[in-house]
Amino acid sequence: MSESRPAGADRPYRVMVVDDSAIIRGLITRWLSQEADLEVVASAANGQAAVAMVKQADPEVLVLDIEMPEMDGLTALPKLLAARPGLRVVMASTLTRRNAEISLKALELGASDYLAKPESTRSADAAIAFRLELIAKIRALAHGLRTRSAAAPAPRLATPAVQTSRLSPREPVKLRAAGTARPRVLLIGSSTGGPQALAGVLGGLKKVRPGLPILIAQHMPATFTAILAEHLGRASGMPSAEGKDGDPVLADHIYVAPGDHHMQIVDTNGERRIRLTRDPPENFCRPSVEPLFRTASALYGAGCLALMLTGMGSDGLKASRTLVESGGTLIAQDEATSVVWGMPGAVAQAGLCAQVLPLAEIAPTLLRLIGRGTP
């Protein structure tokens, strides 16, 4: 199960596990201890105990359960972040609507990521998937924290900002000219850190509607995506929901790819509509950014305006290349304001972006490109 040690992991990443189930704590501790680059420095059965020991344990990443006695995860979260500044917290919970709501609230309060626990660890496939995803998230967040610590101090941001660059300097990003056609659709890909970033960007479009349909592929399980859509509707003031198979693609409406489904745009008798599929995952993801960007490029061509926000991995890279080669325009979130600069970093370093911007500058830039902002 072990993977090669990432660049910069010269000593094990320090992890703390907080869960009221002794079985789950033991299982996660055993999994992580089998990885050469991970070390479990402490564990606790509730939030109160975690707060008492976090400063001395000094973890880089903390896996935090939601439902616990004495002090639950949501109550403990701000206390943990205050006691250990810079701590990266992964919320872990069973997949219920209530826990999905709490997880999204935790992201607003400073958690870095979330993870849905399998309903039963007796299912070998579910347990393996949970294990692999947990380890990948811990590595990405801890590596990014060390990279930021090794770099020059960055300004304080409203949401946690983590860089995931190598410790060696990067090559300068090469930009390309933006497309010249008027945008007709806005496409967004995001993953780790995406809910916070999406709310920030779409909230910036609230006063001046873009006049375009907005379609989002965010890596999230079912249940979470429905609640995310509701949150984005409140942030933007626009109708927002999970995309449904056959939905017409309407301007100033937000469509979020539902968990465990790919979302595409198709032409049905001259009308643009949404198609959902359960095709195999792409880049280990479903929903994936690839089908959304790929099918939109085929229909809208140079009318595509795309945005790649914070996220692990490189999902969307291949379709982004097709999009810009078709005359579309791609923008990426910059490294300093990304929770993980994987997806936006991949397209930026491939030279596909017209601009690479801090989160706060993205909404005004989108409006200018659409022709609804101040020149």
mmCIF file of C-alpha atoms in Angstrom:
data_model
loop_
_atom_site.group_PDB
_atom_site.id
_atom_site.type_symbol
_atom_site.label_atom_id
_atom_site.label_comp_id
_atom_site.label_asym_id
_atom_site.label_seq_id
_atom_site.Cartn_x
_atom_site.Cartn_y
_atom_site.Cartn_z
ATOM 1 C CA MET A 1 0.000 0.000 0.000
ATOM 2 C CA SER A 2 2.948 2.324 0.512
ATOM 3 C CA GLU A 3 3.795 4.912 -2.101
ATOM 4 C CA SER A 4 7.138 6.521 -2.798
ATOM 5 C CA ARG A 5 7.960 9.369 -0.477
ATOM 6 C CA PRO A 6 7.087 12.785 -1.956
ATOM 7 C CA ALA A 7 9.825 15.313 -2.569
ATOM 8 C CA GLY A 8 10.403 17.292 0.617
ATOM 9 C CA ALA A 9 9.264 14.483 2.961
ATOM 10 C CA ASP A 10 12.698 14.178 4.573
ATOM 11 C CA ARG A 11 11.028 13.231 7.857
ATOM 12 C CA PRO A 12 7.623 11.662 8.439
ATOM 13 C CA TYR A 13 4.534 13.863 8.304
ATOM 14 C CA ARG A 14 2.991 14.143 11.780
ATOM 15 C CA VAL A 15 -0.666 13.121 12.106
ATOM 16 C CA MET A 16 -3.188 13.122 14.972
ATOM 17 C CA VAL A 17 -6.361 11.014 14.928
ATOM 18 C CA VAL A 18 -9.482 12.070 16.858
ATOM 19 C CA ASP A 19 -12.454 9.679 16.895
ATOM 20 C CA ASP A 20 -14.658 8.327 19.670
ATOM 21 C CA SER A 21 -14.519 4.817 18.205
ATOM 22 C CA ALA A 22 -11.505 2.905 19.493
ATOM 23 C CA ILE A 23 -11.859 0.566 16.510
ATOM 24 C CA ILE A 24 -11.680 3.422 13.979
ATOM 25 C CA ARG A 25 -8.802 5.118 15.834
ATOM 26 C CA GLY A 26 -6.866 1.870 15.888
ATOM 27 C CA LEU A 27 -7.590 1.111 12.248
ATOM 28 C CA ILE A 28 -6.513 4.539 10.993
ATOM 29 C CA THR A 29 -3.440 4.514 13.243
ATOM 30 C CA ARG A 30 -2.417 1.121 11.903
ATOM 31 C CA TRP A 31 -2.925 2.207 8.279
ATOM 32 C CA LEU A 32 -0.904 5.370 8.678
ATOM 33 C CA SER A 33 1.871 3.678 10.640
ATOM 34 C CA GLN A 34 2.449 1.342 7.700
ATOM 35 C CA GLU A 35 3.399 4.317 5.510
ATOM 36 C CA ALA A 36 7.084 5.268 5.765
ATOM 37 C CA ASP A 37 6.385 8.976 5.419
ATOM 38 C CA LEU A 38 3.552 9.189 7.993
ATOM 39 C CA GLU A 39 3.737 9.145 11.794
ATOM 40 C CA VAL A 40 0.776 9.145 14.194
ATOM 41 C CA VAL A 41 1.944 11.385 17.043
ATOM 42 C CA ALA A 42 -1.275 11.293 19.116
ATOM 43 C CA SER A 43 -4.859 10.100 19.216
ATOM 44 C CA ALA A 44 -7.894 11.178 21.229
ATOM 45 C CA ALA A 45 -11.440 9.953 21.847
ATOM 46 C CA ASN A 46 -13.161 13.358 21.810
ATOM 47 C CA GLY A 47 -12.636 17.007 21.007
ATOM 48 C CA GLN A 48 -11.926 18.053 24.573
ATOM 49 C CA ALA A 49 -9.043 15.601 24.920
ATOM 50 C CA ALA A 50 -7.731 16.617 21.495
ATOM 51 C CA VAL A 51 -7.663 20.311 22.418
ATOM 52 C CA ALA A 52 -5.780 19.496 25.622
ATOM 53 C CA MET A 53 -3.006 17.585 23.830
ATOM 54 C CA VAL A 54 -2.726 19.140 20.347
ATOM 55 C CA LYS A 55 -0.158 21.801 21.205
ATOM 56 C CA GLN A 56 2.275 19.339 22.771
ATOM 57 C CA ALA A 57 1.697 16.663 20.111
ATOM 58 C CA ASP A 58 2.294 19.282 17.384
ATOM 59 C CA PRO A 59 0.665 17.440 14.439
ATOM 60 C CA GLU A 60 0.734 18.844 10.939
ATOM 61 C CA VAL A 61 -2.550 17.177 9.944
ATOM 62 C CA LEU A 62 -5.428 16.153 12.214
ATOM 63 C CA VAL A 63 -8.169 13.706 11.221
ATOM 64 C CA LEU A 64 -11.288 14.849 13.106
ATOM 65 C CA ASP A 65 -14.529 12.943 13.621
ATOM 66 C CA ILE A 66 -17.745 14.974 13.850
ATOM 67 C CA GLU A 67 -19.977 13.118 16.291
ATOM 68 C CA MET A 68 -18.183 12.576 19.629
ATOM 69 C CA PRO A 69 -19.129 12.812 23.309
ATOM 70 C CA GLU A 70 -18.017 15.652 25.618
ATOM 71 C CA MET A 71 -16.985 17.875 22.693
ATOM 72 C CA ASP A 72 -17.915 17.225 19.067
ATOM 73 C CA GLY A 73 -15.701 17.927 16.086
ATOM 74 C CA LEU A 74 -17.335 21.163 15.002
ATOM 75 C CA THR A 75 -17.024 22.649 18.501
ATOM 76 C CA ALA A 76 -13.437 21.494 18.820
ATOM 77 C CA LEU A 77 -12.309 22.720 15.401
ATOM 78 C CA PRO A 78 -11.766 26.438 16.161
ATOM 79 C CA LYS A 79 -10.130 25.565 19.485
ATOM 80 C CA LEU A 80 -7.718 23.195 17.754
ATOM 81 C CA LEU A 81 -6.822 25.770 15.098
ATOM 82 C CA ALA A 82 -6.224 28.388 17.787
ATOM 83 C CA ALA A 83 -4.037 26.044 19.824
ATOM 84 C CA ARG A 84 -1.992 24.887 16.821
ATOM 85 C CA PRO A 85 -1.832 27.662 14.181
ATOM 86 C CA GLY A 86 -1.363 26.311 10.673
ATOM 87 C CA LEU A 87 -2.862 22.923 11.517
ATOM 88 C CA ARG A 88 -4.536 21.183 8.576
ATOM 89 C CA VAL A 89 -7.755 19.435 9.582
ATOM 90 C CA VAL A 90 -9.546 16.713 7.623
ATOM 91 C CA MET A 91 -13.141 16.219 8.783
ATOM 92 C CA ALA A 92 -14.220 12.571 8.679
ATOM 93 C CA SER A 93 -17.846 11.533 9.021
ATOM 94 C CA THR A 94 -20.400 9.013 7.878
ATOM 95 C CA LEU A 95 -22.269 10.090 4.776
ATOM 96 C CA THR A 96 -25.512 11.619 6.042
ATOM 97 C CA ARG A 97 -27.139 14.900 5.086
ATOM 98 C CA ARG A 98 -26.597 16.258 8.596
ATOM 99 C CA ASN A 99 -22.908 15.359 8.577
ATOM 100 C CA ALA A 100 -22.483 16.765 5.083
ATOM 101 C CA GLU A 101 -23.949 20.078 6.308
ATOM 102 C CA ILE A 102 -21.602 20.043 9.300
ATOM 103 C CA SER A 103 -18.596 19.219 7.104
ATOM 104 C CA LEU A 104 -19.293 22.184 4.825
ATOM 105 C CA LYS A 105 -19.700 24.400 7.897
ATOM 106 C CA ALA A 106 -16.354 23.102 9.153
ATOM 107 C CA LEU A 107 -14.713 24.121 5.876
ATOM 108 C CA GLU A 108 -16.059 27.646 6.412
ATOM 109 C CA LEU A 109 -14.526 27.617 9.916
ATOM 110 C CA GLY A 110 -11.064 26.628 8.694
ATOM 111 C CA ALA A 111 -10.968 22.877 8.075
ATOM 112 C CA SER A 112 -8.897 22.044 5.013
ATOM 113 C CA ASP A 113 -10.775 19.012 3.681
ATOM 114 C CA TYR A 114 -13.394 16.356 4.409
ATOM 115 C CA LEU A 115 -13.698 12.625 3.931
ATOM 116 C CA ALA A 116 -16.769 10.384 3.981
ATOM 117 C CA LYS A 117 -16.279 7.293 6.135
ATOM 118 C CA PRO A 118 -17.473 3.992 4.693
ATOM 119 C CA GLU A 119 -20.688 2.766 6.272
ATOM 120 C CA SER A 120 -18.843 -0.357 7.356
ATOM 121 C CA THR A 121 -15.139 -1.122 7.441
ATOM 122 C CA ARG A 122 -16.103 -4.757 6.893
ATOM 123 C CA SER A 123 -16.442 -4.008 3.188
ATOM 124 C CA ALA A 124 -12.942 -4.563 1.852
ATOM 125 C CA ASP A 125 -13.404 -2.353 -1.221
ATOM 126 C CA ALA A 126 -14.883 0.537 0.792
ATOM 127 C CA ALA A 127 -12.150 0.305 3.427
ATOM 128 C CA ILE A 128 -9.389 0.282 0.800
ATOM 129 C CA ALA A 129 -10.873 3.297 -0.997
ATOM 130 C CA PHE A 130 -11.186 5.205 2.288
ATOM 131 C CA ARG A 131 -7.618 4.307 3.254
ATOM 132 C CA LEU A 132 -6.122 5.410 -0.051
ATOM 133 C CA GLU A 133 -8.057 8.679 -0.122
ATOM 134 C CA LEU A 134 -7.195 9.503 3.485
ATOM 135 C CA ILE A 135 -3.470 8.892 2.941
ATOM 136 C CA ALA A 136 -3.450 10.958 -0.250
ATOM 137 C CA LYS A 137 -5.173 13.891 1.461
ATOM 138 C CA ILE A 138 -2.848 13.787 4.465
ATOM 139 C CA ARG A 139 0.232 13.740 2.245
ATOM 140 C CA ALA A 140 -0.952 16.627 0.082
ATOM 141 C CA LEU A 141 -1.911 18.847 3.008
ATOM 142 C CA ALA A 142 1.194 18.132 5.097
ATOM 143 C CA HIS A 143 3.543 18.527 2.155
ATOM 144 C CA GLY A 144 1.919 21.829 1.287
ATOM 145 C CA LEU A 145 2.245 23.043 4.873
ATOM 146 C CA ARG A 146 5.971 22.314 4.887
ATOM 147 C CA THR A 147 6.447 23.989 1.538
ATOM 148 C CA ARG A 148 4.759 27.146 2.792
ATOM 149 C CA SER A 149 6.844 27.074 5.974
ATOM 150 C CA ALA A 150 10.022 26.797 3.888
ATOM 151 C CA ALA A 151 9.015 29.727 1.692
ATOM 152 C CA ALA A 152 8.793 33.408 2.535
ATOM 153 C CA PRO A 153 5.907 34.320 4.884
ATOM 154 C CA ALA A 154 2.622 34.807 3.024
ATOM 155 C CA PRO A 155 -0.129 37.306 3.925
ATOM 156 C CA ARG A 156 -2.889 36.033 6.197
ATOM 157 C CA LEU A 157 -5.962 34.922 4.241
ATOM 158 C CA ALA A 158 -9.613 34.480 5.157
ATOM 159 C CA THR A 159 -9.422 30.755 4.354
ATOM 160 C CA PRO A 160 -6.510 28.379 4.895
ATOM 161 C CA ALA A 161 -3.963 28.706 2.102
ATOM 162 C CA VAL A 162 -1.488 25.935 1.472
ATOM 163 C CA GLN A 163 1.046 25.588 -1.297
ATOM 164 C CA THR A 164 2.019 22.185 -2.622
ATOM 165 C CA SER A 165 5.061 23.071 -4.685
ATOM 166 C CA ARG A 166 8.347 21.222 -4.512
ATOM 167 C CA LEU A 167 10.912 22.753 -2.184
ATOM 168 C CA SER A 168 12.978 23.711 -5.224
ATOM 169 C CA PRO A 169 11.918 26.841 -7.149
ATOM 170 C CA ARG A 170 9.378 26.414 -9.937
ATOM 171 C CA GLU A 171 9.853 27.447 -13.500
ATOM 172 C CA PRO A 172 7.942 30.658 -14.260
ATOM 173 C CA VAL A 173 4.436 30.016 -15.582
ATOM 174 C CA LYS A 174 4.032 30.826 -19.266
ATOM 175 C CA LEU A 175 0.706 32.485 -20.109
ATOM 176 C CA ARG A 176 -1.146 32.442 -23.407
ATOM 177 C CA ALA A 177 -3.480 35.007 -24.915
ATOM 178 C CA ALA A 178 -7.132 34.830 -23.914
ATOM 179 C CA GLY A 179 -9.617 33.797 -26.573
ATOM 180 C CA THR A 180 -11.187 36.570 -28.604
ATOM 181 C CA ALA A 181 -14.740 35.204 -28.833
ATOM 182 C CA ARG A 182 -17.397 36.351 -26.382
ATOM 183 C CA PRO A 183 -17.827 33.663 -23.687
ATOM 184 C CA ARG A 184 -21.100 31.734 -23.776
ATOM 185 C CA VAL A 185 -20.586 29.303 -20.905
ATOM 186 C CA LEU A 186 -18.580 29.312 -17.654
ATOM 187 C CA LEU A 187 -17.035 25.974 -16.616
ATOM 188 C CA ILE A 188 -15.381 25.355 -13.248
ATOM 189 C CA GLY A 189 -13.292 22.440 -12.000
ATOM 190 C CA SER A 190 -12.326 22.078 -8.320
ATOM 191 C CA SER A 191 -11.454 19.590 -5.605
ATOM 192 C CA THR A 192 -9.702 19.995 -2.233
ATOM 193 C CA GLY A 193 -10.535 23.475 -0.938
ATOM 194 C CA GLY A 194 -13.084 23.894 -3.710
ATOM 195 C CA PRO A 195 -16.223 24.619 -1.650
ATOM 196 C CA GLN A 196 -14.636 27.689 -0.045
ATOM 197 C CA ALA A 197 -13.144 28.871 -3.329
ATOM 198 C CA LEU A 198 -16.399 28.353 -5.233
ATOM 199 C CA ALA A 199 -18.348 30.362 -2.677
ATOM 200 C CA GLY A 200 -15.795 33.161 -2.954
ATOM 201 C CA VAL A 201 -15.865 33.309 -6.754
ATOM 202 C CA LEU A 202 -19.633 32.951 -7.175
ATOM 203 C CA GLY A 203 -20.298 35.364 -4.339
ATOM 204 C CA GLY A 204 -18.301 37.892 -6.353
ATOM 205 C CA LEU A 205 -20.781 37.499 -9.231
ATOM 206 C CA LYS A 206 -23.826 38.254 -7.066
ATOM 207 C CA LYS A 207 -24.168 41.958 -7.857
ATOM 208 C CA VAL A 208 -23.387 41.651 -11.562
ATOM 209 C CA ARG A 209 -24.860 38.486 -13.046
ATOM 210 C CA PRO A 210 -22.562 36.932 -15.652
ATOM 211 C CA GLY A 211 -25.345 36.202 -18.151
ATOM 212 C CA LEU A 212 -23.926 32.718 -18.756
ATOM 213 C CA PRO A 213 -24.765 29.230 -17.540
ATOM 214 C CA ILE A 214 -22.290 28.039 -14.885
ATOM 215 C CA LEU A 215 -21.402 24.342 -14.717
ATOM 216 C CA ILE A 216 -19.223 22.922 -11.939
ATOM 217 C CA ALA A 217 -17.388 19.630 -11.501
ATOM 218 C CA GLN A 218 -16.346 19.467 -7.840
ATOM 219 C CA HIS A 219 -14.869 16.244 -6.484
ATOM 220 C CA MET A 220 -17.439 15.322 -3.819
ATOM 221 C CA PRO A 221 -19.570 12.323 -2.908
ATOM 222 C CA ALA A 222 -23.324 12.194 -3.330
ATOM 223 C CA THR A 223 -25.268 14.065 -0.618
ATOM 224 C CA PHE A 224 -22.410 16.570 -0.337
ATOM 225 C CA THR A 225 -22.946 17.907 -3.865
ATOM 226 C CA ALA A 226 -26.642 18.634 -3.256
ATOM 227 C CA ILE A 227 -25.811 20.645 -0.145
ATOM 228 C CA LEU A 228 -22.931 22.384 -1.900
ATOM 229 C CA ALA A 229 -25.328 23.505 -4.629
ATOM 230 C CA GLU A 230 -27.641 24.985 -1.999
ATOM 231 C CA HIS A 231 -24.737 26.853 -0.378
ATOM 232 C CA LEU A 232 -23.610 28.241 -3.732
ATOM 233 C CA GLY A 233 -27.140 29.418 -4.460
ATOM 234 C CA ARG A 234 -27.150 31.418 -1.240
ATOM 235 C CA ALA A 235 -23.677 32.822 -1.927
ATOM 236 C CA SER A 236 -24.446 33.860 -5.515
ATOM 237 C CA GLY A 237 -28.140 34.700 -5.410
ATOM 238 C CA MET A 238 -28.593 32.545 -8.526
ATOM 239 C CA PRO A 239 -30.661 29.371 -8.971
ATOM 240 C CA SER A 240 -28.304 26.537 -8.087
ATOM 241 C CA ALA A 241 -28.831 22.783 -7.967
ATOM 242 C CA GLU A 242 -27.299 19.460 -8.868
ATOM 243 C CA GLY A 243 -27.533 18.936 -12.605
ATOM 244 C CA LYS A 244 -30.287 16.543 -13.660
ATOM 245 C CA ASP A 245 -30.258 14.457 -16.801
ATOM 246 C CA GLY A 246 -32.075 16.408 -19.528
ATOM 247 C CA ASP A 247 -31.965 19.801 -17.769
ATOM 248 C CA PRO A 248 -31.771 22.718 -20.219
ATOM 249 C CA VAL A 249 -28.589 24.759 -19.781
ATOM 250 C CA LEU A 250 -29.836 28.250 -18.853
ATOM 251 C CA ALA A 251 -28.004 31.537 -18.322
ATOM 252 C CA ASP A 252 -27.444 32.652 -14.708
ATOM 253 C CA HIS A 253 -28.174 29.150 -13.429
ATOM 254 C CA ILE A 254 -25.584 27.069 -11.552
ATOM 255 C CA TYR A 255 -25.367 23.321 -12.200
ATOM 256 C CA VAL A 256 -23.220 21.147 -9.895
ATOM 257 C CA ALA A 257 -22.243 17.676 -11.095
ATOM 258 C CA PRO A 258 -23.900 15.222 -8.681
ATOM 259 C CA GLY A 259 -21.658 12.917 -6.694
ATOM 260 C CA ASP A 260 -20.743 9.657 -8.440
ATOM 261 C CA HIS A 261 -21.901 10.969 -11.847
ATOM 262 C CA HIS A 262 -20.086 12.616 -14.734
ATOM 263 C CA MET A 263 -21.830 15.724 -16.073
ATOM 264 C CA GLN A 264 -21.721 16.551 -19.790
ATOM 265 C CA ILE A 265 -23.342 19.092 -22.107
ATOM 266 C CA VAL A 266 -25.085 17.736 -25.199
ATOM 267 C CA ASP A 267 -27.056 19.153 -28.108
ATOM 268 C CA THR A 268 -30.650 17.910 -28.257
ATOM 269 C CA ASN A 269 -32.519 19.240 -31.288
ATOM 270 C CA GLY A 270 -30.566 22.469 -31.180
ATOM 271 C CA GLU A 271 -30.926 22.951 -27.410
ATOM 272 C CA ARG A 272 -28.080 22.559 -24.945
ATOM 273 C CA ARG A 273 -28.935 20.091 -22.192
ATOM 274 C CA ILE A 274 -27.199 18.225 -19.390
ATOM 275 C CA ARG A 275 -26.401 14.556 -19.648
ATOM 276 C CA LEU A 276 -25.396 12.508 -16.599
ATOM 277 C CA THR A 277 -23.514 9.248 -16.949
ATOM 278 C CA ARG A 278 -22.036 6.556 -14.746
ATOM 279 C CA ASP A 279 -19.170 6.006 -17.162
ATOM 280 C CA PRO A 280 -15.928 4.795 -15.547
ATOM 281 C CA PRO A 281 -14.040 7.335 -13.414
ATOM 282 C CA GLU A 282 -11.501 9.508 -15.175
ATOM 283 C CA ASN A 283 -8.319 10.319 -13.239
ATOM 284 C CA PHE A 284 -9.877 8.207 -10.461
ATOM 285 C CA CYS A 285 -12.714 10.755 -10.199
ATOM 286 C CA ARG A 286 -16.473 10.668 -10.770
ATOM 287 C CA PRO A 287 -17.504 13.400 -11.265
ATOM 288 C CA SER A 288 -14.443 14.335 -13.264
ATOM 289 C CA VAL A 289 -13.627 17.686 -14.822
ATOM 290 C CA GLU A 290 -12.646 15.980 -18.076
ATOM 291 C CA PRO A 291 -16.123 15.080 -19.468
ATOM 292 C CA LEU A 292 -17.536 18.501 -18.611
ATOM 293 C CA PHE A 293 -14.734 20.493 -20.244
ATOM 294 C CA ARG A 294 -14.466 18.069 -23.173
ATOM 295 C CA THR A 295 -18.141 18.106 -24.160
ATOM 296 C CA ALA A 296 -18.480 21.851 -23.606
ATOM 297 C CA SER A 297 -15.501 22.466 -25.908
ATOM 298 C CA ALA A 298 -17.142 20.388 -28.633
ATOM 299 C CA LEU A 299 -20.346 22.462 -28.465
ATOM 300 C CA TYR A 300 -19.214 25.966 -27.551
ATOM 301 C CA GLY A 301 -15.673 26.018 -28.982
ATOM 302 C CA ALA A 302 -14.138 29.446 -28.518
ATOM 303 C CA GLY A 303 -17.162 30.446 -26.425
ATOM 304 C CA CYS A 304 -15.852 28.442 -23.441
ATOM 305 C CA LEU A 305 -14.569 30.336 -20.423
ATOM 306 C CA ALA A 306 -13.095 27.893 -17.912
ATOM 307 C CA LEU A 307 -11.726 28.192 -14.407
ATOM 308 C CA MET A 308 -9.561 25.687 -12.525
ATOM 309 C CA LEU A 309 -9.675 26.099 -8.765
ATOM 310 C CA THR A 310 -7.765 24.495 -5.911
ATOM 311 C CA GLY A 311 -7.553 20.712 -5.878
ATOM 312 C CA MET A 312 -5.352 17.621 -5.663
ATOM 313 C CA GLY A 313 -4.064 15.842 -8.729
ATOM 314 C CA SER A 314 -4.360 16.914 -12.358
ATOM 315 C CA ASP A 315 -7.965 16.100 -13.282
ATOM 316 C CA GLY A 316 -9.064 18.265 -16.207
ATOM 317 C CA LEU A 317 -5.613 18.793 -17.694
ATOM 318 C CA LYS A 318 -6.257 16.870 -20.913
ATOM 319 C CA ALA A 319 -9.651 18.477 -21.608
ATOM 320 C CA SER A 320 -8.255 21.917 -20.732
ATOM 321 C CA ARG A 321 -5.734 21.526 -23.517
ATOM 322 C CA THR A 322 -8.554 20.705 -25.938
ATOM 323 C CA LEU A 323 -10.532 23.688 -24.663
ATOM 324 C CA VAL A 324 -7.809 26.261 -25.280
ATOM 325 C CA GLU A 325 -6.854 24.708 -28.616
ATOM 326 C CA SER A 326 -10.506 25.256 -29.600
ATOM 327 C CA GLY A 327 -10.102 28.968 -28.854
ATOM 328 C CA GLY A 328 -11.505 28.958 -25.318
ATOM 329 C CA THR A 329 -10.027 30.799 -22.358
ATOM 330 C CA LEU A 330 -8.725 29.179 -19.165
ATOM 331 C CA ILE A 331 -7.946 30.848 -15.833
ATOM 332 C CA ALA A 332 -6.360 29.137 -12.822
ATOM 333 C CA GLN A 333 -6.263 29.978 -9.138
ATOM 334 C CA ASP A 334 -2.764 30.854 -7.969
ATOM 335 C CA GLU A 335 -0.642 28.771 -5.627
ATOM 336 C CA ALA A 336 -0.666 31.156 -2.670
ATOM 337 C CA THR A 337 -4.459 31.115 -2.277
ATOM 338 C CA SER A 338 -5.033 27.440 -3.150
ATOM 339 C CA VAL A 339 -5.464 24.849 -0.426
ATOM 340 C CA VAL A 340 -3.713 22.419 -2.802
ATOM 341 C CA TRP A 341 -2.124 23.639 -6.038
ATOM 342 C CA GLY A 342 -2.515 20.383 -7.932
ATOM 343 C CA MET A 343 -5.240 20.864 -10.544
ATOM 344 C CA PRO A 344 -4.633 24.594 -11.123
ATOM 345 C CA GLY A 345 -0.884 24.040 -10.983
ATOM 346 C CA ALA A 346 -1.069 21.340 -13.646
ATOM 347 C CA VAL A 347 -2.832 23.559 -16.199
ATOM 348 C CA ALA A 348 -0.716 26.591 -15.284
ATOM 349 C CA GLN A 349 2.567 24.747 -15.682
ATOM 350 C CA ALA A 350 1.364 23.273 -18.966
ATOM 351 C CA GLY A 351 1.098 26.817 -20.341
ATOM 352 C CA LEU A 352 -2.671 26.635 -20.902
ATOM 353 C CA CYS A 353 -3.786 29.638 -18.851
ATOM 354 C CA ALA A 354 -4.517 33.187 -19.898
ATOM 355 C CA GLN A 355 -4.156 34.247 -16.256
ATOM 356 C CA VAL A 356 -3.187 32.703 -12.908
ATOM 357 C CA LEU A 357 -4.851 34.754 -10.197
ATOM 358 C CA PRO A 358 -5.389 35.074 -6.447
ATOM 359 C CA LEU A 359 -8.873 34.000 -5.430
ATOM 360 C CA ALA A 360 -10.060 37.561 -4.740
ATOM 361 C CA GLU A 361 -9.215 38.677 -8.291
ATOM 362 C CA ILE A 362 -10.988 35.875 -10.130
ATOM 363 C CA ALA A 363 -14.607 37.121 -10.083
ATOM 364 C CA PRO A 364 -13.749 40.646 -11.333
ATOM 365 C CA THR A 365 -11.590 39.125 -14.064
ATOM 366 C CA LEU A 366 -14.368 36.773 -15.174
ATOM 367 C CA LEU A 367 -16.774 39.697 -15.442
ATOM 368 C CA ARG A 368 -14.294 41.691 -17.525
ATOM 369 C CA LEU A 369 -13.767 38.772 -19.887
ATOM 370 C CA ILE A 370 -17.508 38.296 -20.209
ATOM 371 C CA GLY A 371 -17.890 42.009 -20.927
ATOM 372 C CA ARG A 372 -19.825 42.884 -17.782
ATOM 373 C CA GLY A 373 -17.021 44.337 -15.698
ATOM 374 C CA THR A 374 -15.156 47.634 -15.583
ATOM 375 C CA PRO A 375 -12.299 47.680 -18.139
#
